[in-house]
Short mmCIF file of C-alpha atoms in Angstrom, two decimals:
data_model
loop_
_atom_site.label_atom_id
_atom_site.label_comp_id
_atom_site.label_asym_id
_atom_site.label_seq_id
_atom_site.Cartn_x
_atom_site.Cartn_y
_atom_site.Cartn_z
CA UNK A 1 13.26 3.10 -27.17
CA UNK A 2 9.84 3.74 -25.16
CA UNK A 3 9.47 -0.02 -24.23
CA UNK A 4 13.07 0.21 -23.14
CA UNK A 5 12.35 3.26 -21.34
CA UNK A 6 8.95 1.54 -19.97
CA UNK A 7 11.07 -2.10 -18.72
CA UNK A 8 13.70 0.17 -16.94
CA UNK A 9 11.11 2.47 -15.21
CA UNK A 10 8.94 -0.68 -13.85
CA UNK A 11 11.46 -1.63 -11.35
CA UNK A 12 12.01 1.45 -9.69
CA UNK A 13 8.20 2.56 -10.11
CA UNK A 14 7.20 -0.15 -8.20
CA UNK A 15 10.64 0.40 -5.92
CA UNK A 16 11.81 -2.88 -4.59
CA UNK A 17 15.26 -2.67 -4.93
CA UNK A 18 16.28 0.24 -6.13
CA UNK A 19 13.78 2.56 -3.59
CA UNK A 20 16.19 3.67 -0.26
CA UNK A 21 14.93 4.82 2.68
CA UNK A 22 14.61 8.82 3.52
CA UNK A 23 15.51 10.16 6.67
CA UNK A 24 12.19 9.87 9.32
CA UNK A 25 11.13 12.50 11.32
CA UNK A 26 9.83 12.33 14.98
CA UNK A 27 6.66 9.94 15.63
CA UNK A 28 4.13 12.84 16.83
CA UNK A 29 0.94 9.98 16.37
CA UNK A 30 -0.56 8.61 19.50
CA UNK A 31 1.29 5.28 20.14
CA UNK A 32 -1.52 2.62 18.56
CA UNK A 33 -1.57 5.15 15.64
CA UNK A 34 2.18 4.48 15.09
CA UNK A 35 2.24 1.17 16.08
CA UNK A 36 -0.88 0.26 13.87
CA UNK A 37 0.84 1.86 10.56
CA UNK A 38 3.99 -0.03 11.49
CA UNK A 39 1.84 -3.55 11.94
CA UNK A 40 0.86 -3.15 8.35
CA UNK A 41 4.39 -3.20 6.75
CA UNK A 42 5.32 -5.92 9.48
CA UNK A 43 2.64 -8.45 8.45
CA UNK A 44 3.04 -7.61 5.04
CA UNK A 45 6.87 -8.78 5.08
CA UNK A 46 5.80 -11.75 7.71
CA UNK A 47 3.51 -12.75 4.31
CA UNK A 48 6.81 -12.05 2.25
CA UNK A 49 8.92 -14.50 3.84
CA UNK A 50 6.43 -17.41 3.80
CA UNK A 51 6.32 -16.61 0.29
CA UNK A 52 9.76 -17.16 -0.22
CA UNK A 53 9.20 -21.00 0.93
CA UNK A 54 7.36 -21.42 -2.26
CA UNK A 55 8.64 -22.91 -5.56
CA UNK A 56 7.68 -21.73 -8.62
CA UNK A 57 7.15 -17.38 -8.76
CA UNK A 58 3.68 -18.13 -9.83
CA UNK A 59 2.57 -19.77 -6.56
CA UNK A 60 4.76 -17.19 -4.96
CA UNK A 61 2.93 -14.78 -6.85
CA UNK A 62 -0.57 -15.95 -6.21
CA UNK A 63 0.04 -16.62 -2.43
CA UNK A 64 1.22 -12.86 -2.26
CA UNK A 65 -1.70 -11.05 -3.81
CA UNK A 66 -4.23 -10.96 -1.04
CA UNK A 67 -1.28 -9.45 1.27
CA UNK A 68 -0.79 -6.91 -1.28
CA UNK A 69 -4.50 -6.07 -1.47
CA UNK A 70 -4.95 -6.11 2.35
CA UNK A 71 -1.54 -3.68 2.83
CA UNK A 72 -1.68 -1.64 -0.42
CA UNK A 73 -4.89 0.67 -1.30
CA UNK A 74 -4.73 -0.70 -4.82
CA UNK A 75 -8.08 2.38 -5.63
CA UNK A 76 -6.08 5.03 -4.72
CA UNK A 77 -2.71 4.06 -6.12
CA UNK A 78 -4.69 3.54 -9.51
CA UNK A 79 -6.98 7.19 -9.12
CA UNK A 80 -3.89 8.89 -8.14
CA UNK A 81 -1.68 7.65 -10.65
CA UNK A 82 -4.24 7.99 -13.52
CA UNK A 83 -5.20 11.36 -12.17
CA UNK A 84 -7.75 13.26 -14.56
CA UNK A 85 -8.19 10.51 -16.66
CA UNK A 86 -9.59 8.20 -13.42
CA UNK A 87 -13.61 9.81 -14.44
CA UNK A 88 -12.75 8.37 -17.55
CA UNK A 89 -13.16 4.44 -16.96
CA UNK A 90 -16.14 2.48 -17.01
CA UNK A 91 -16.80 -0.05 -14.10
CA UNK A 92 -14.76 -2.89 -15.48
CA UNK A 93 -11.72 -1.06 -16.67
CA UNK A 94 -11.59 0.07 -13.20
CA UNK A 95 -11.39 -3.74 -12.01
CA UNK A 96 -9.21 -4.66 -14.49
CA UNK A 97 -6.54 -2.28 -13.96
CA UNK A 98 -6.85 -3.00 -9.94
CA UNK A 99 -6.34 -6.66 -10.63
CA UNK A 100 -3.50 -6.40 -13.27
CA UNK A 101 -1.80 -3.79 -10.63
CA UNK A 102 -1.81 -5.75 -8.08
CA UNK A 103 -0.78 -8.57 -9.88
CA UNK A 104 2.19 -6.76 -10.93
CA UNK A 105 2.89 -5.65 -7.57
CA UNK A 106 2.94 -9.02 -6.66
CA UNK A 107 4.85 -10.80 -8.97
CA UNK A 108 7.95 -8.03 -8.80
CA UNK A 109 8.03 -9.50 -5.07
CA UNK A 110 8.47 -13.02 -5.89
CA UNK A 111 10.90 -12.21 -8.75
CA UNK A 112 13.25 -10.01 -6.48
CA UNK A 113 12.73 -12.36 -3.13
CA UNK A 114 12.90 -16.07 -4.10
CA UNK A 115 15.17 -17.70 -1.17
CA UNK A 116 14.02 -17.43 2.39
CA UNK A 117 17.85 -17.99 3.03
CA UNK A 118 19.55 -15.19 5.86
CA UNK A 119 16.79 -13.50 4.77
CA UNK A 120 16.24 -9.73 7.22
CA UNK A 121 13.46 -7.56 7.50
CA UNK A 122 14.00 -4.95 9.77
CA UNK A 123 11.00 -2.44 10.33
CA UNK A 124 11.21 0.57 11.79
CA UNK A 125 8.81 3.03 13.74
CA UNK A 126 6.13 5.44 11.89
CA UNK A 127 6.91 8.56 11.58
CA UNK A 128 3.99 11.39 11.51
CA UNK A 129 3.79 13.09 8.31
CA UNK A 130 0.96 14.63 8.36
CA UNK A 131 -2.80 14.19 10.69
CA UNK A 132 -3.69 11.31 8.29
CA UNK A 133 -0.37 9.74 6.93
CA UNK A 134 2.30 8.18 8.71
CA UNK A 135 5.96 6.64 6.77
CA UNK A 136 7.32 3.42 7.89
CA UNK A 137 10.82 2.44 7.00
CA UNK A 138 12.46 -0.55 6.37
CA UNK A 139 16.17 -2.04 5.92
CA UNK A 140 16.19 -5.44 4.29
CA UNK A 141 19.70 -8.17 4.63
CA UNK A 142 20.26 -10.67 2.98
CA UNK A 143 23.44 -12.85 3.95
CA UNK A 144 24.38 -9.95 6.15
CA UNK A 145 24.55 -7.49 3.75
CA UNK A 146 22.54 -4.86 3.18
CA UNK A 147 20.08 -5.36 0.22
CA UNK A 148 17.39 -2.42 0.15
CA UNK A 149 16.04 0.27 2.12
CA UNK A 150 12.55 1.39 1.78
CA UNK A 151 10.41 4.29 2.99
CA UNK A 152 6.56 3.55 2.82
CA UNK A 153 4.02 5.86 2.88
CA UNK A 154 0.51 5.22 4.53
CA UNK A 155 -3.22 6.54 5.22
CA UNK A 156 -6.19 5.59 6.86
CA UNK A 157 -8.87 4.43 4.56
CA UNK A 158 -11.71 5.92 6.43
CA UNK A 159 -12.01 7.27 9.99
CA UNK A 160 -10.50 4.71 12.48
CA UNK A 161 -10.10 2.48 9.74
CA UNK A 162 -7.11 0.12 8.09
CA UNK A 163 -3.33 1.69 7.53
CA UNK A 164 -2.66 0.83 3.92
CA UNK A 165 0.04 1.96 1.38
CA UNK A 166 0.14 4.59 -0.86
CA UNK A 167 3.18 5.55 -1.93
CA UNK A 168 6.80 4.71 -2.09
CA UNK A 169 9.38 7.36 -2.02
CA UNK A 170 12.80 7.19 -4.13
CA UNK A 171 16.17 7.65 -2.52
CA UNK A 172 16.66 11.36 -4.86
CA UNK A 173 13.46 12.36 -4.27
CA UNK A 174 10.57 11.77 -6.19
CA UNK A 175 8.23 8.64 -5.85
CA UNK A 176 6.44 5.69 -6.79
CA UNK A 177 3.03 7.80 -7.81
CA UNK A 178 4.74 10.22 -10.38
CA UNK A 179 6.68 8.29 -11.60
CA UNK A 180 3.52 5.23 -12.33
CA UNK A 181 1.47 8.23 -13.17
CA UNK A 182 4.15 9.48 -16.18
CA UNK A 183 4.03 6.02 -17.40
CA UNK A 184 0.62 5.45 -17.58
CA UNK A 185 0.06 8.51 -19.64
CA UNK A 186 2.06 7.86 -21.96
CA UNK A 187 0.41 4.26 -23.10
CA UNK A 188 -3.20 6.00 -22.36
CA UNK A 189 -1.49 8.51 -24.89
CA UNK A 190 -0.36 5.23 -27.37
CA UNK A 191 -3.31 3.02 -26.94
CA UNK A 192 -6.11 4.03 -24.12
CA UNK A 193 -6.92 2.04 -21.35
CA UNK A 194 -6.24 -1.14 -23.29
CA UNK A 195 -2.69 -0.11 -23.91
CA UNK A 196 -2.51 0.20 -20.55
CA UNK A 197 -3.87 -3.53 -19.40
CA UNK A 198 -1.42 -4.87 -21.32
CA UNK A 199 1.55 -2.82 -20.27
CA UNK A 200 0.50 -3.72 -16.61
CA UNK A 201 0.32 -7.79 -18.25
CA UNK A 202 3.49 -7.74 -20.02
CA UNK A 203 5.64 -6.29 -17.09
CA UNK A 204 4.47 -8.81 -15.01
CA UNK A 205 4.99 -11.52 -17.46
CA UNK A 206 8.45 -10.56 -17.72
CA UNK A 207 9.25 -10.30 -13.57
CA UNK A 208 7.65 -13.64 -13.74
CA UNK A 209 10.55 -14.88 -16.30
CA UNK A 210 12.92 -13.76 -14.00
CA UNK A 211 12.20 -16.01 -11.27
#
């Protein structure tokens, strides 16, 4: 029942198909603020689509990672999600749970967008959320029709520095951090940190299988 609950919850925690987009509020940021956080989701799905090109969802996979480490702040997705438990991990549990993240994160992209064909991204402005974060949304087609909408949210890592992801909201409310932050608990709860590395390794095994 848990690993049922666990393969069910992976999809929409890291929201790629089921995630819609919520309604944006005015852009209040200086215009290169807004259109810098909106670059960031652009290039990311520019990377997306030449991924698509690829064969196999392993070279998608691996040709994917460095855009999802360059558009998603992989450190603060894991500190935030792991919350009090973050002062807990030594030096290379900290690297291995960044790399078997962002693998994940990776290969749930190249499971859910293999063909390139009538393939549409469009991205839409940033909206201010708050002095430091801006959301960006975006409405993916495929064939037309309308596959998945998607609200990102974004910070600067340091002062004048790189946009970068943070968060994903859900269509209901709620988002990508709680819910990634309920699951990890509860195999730090089962098994520690490496019940966790190999919940992050089996999850993307199996989006990998669906390919």
């Amino acid at each position: 029942m848990a690993h049922a609950r666990q393969r069910a919850a992976a999809r929409a925690i890291v929201g790629l198909v089921a995630a819609l987009m919520l309604p944006g509020t005015p852009v209040h940021a200086a215009p290169s603020e807004a259109a810098a956080a909106a670059d960031t989701v652009r290039d990311f799905y520019e990377r997306v689509e030449r991924m698509t090109r690829l064969d196999s969802c392993a070279e998608r996979a691996a040709f994917l990672e460095s855009a999802v480490d360059s558009t998603y702040d992989i450190p603060n997705y894991l500190r935030e999600s792991l919350r009090g438990h973050w002062q807990e991990l030594a030096g290379e549990d900290v690297d291995a749970l960044q790399r078997g993240l962002r693998h994940l994160i990776a290969t749930t992209y190249a499971a859910n967008f293999a063909s390139p064909e009538d393939l549409s991204v469009r991205i839409g402005d940033a909206a201010y959320e708050d002095r430091y974060r801006r959301s960006v949304g975006v409405l993916i087609q495929q064939s037309g029709k309308e596959v998945a909408q998607r609200r990102y949210l974004l910070h600067r890592t340091d002062d004048g520095g790189d946009w970068k992801v943070i968060n994903l909201f859900f269509p209901r409310g709620g988002n990508e951090l709680v819910h990634r932050a309920r699951y990890n608990e509860e195999n730090l709860r089962w098994g520690g940190f490496d019940a966790l590395r190999e919940y992050l390794r089996a999850e993307a095994s199996r989006f990998g299988a669906d390919c």
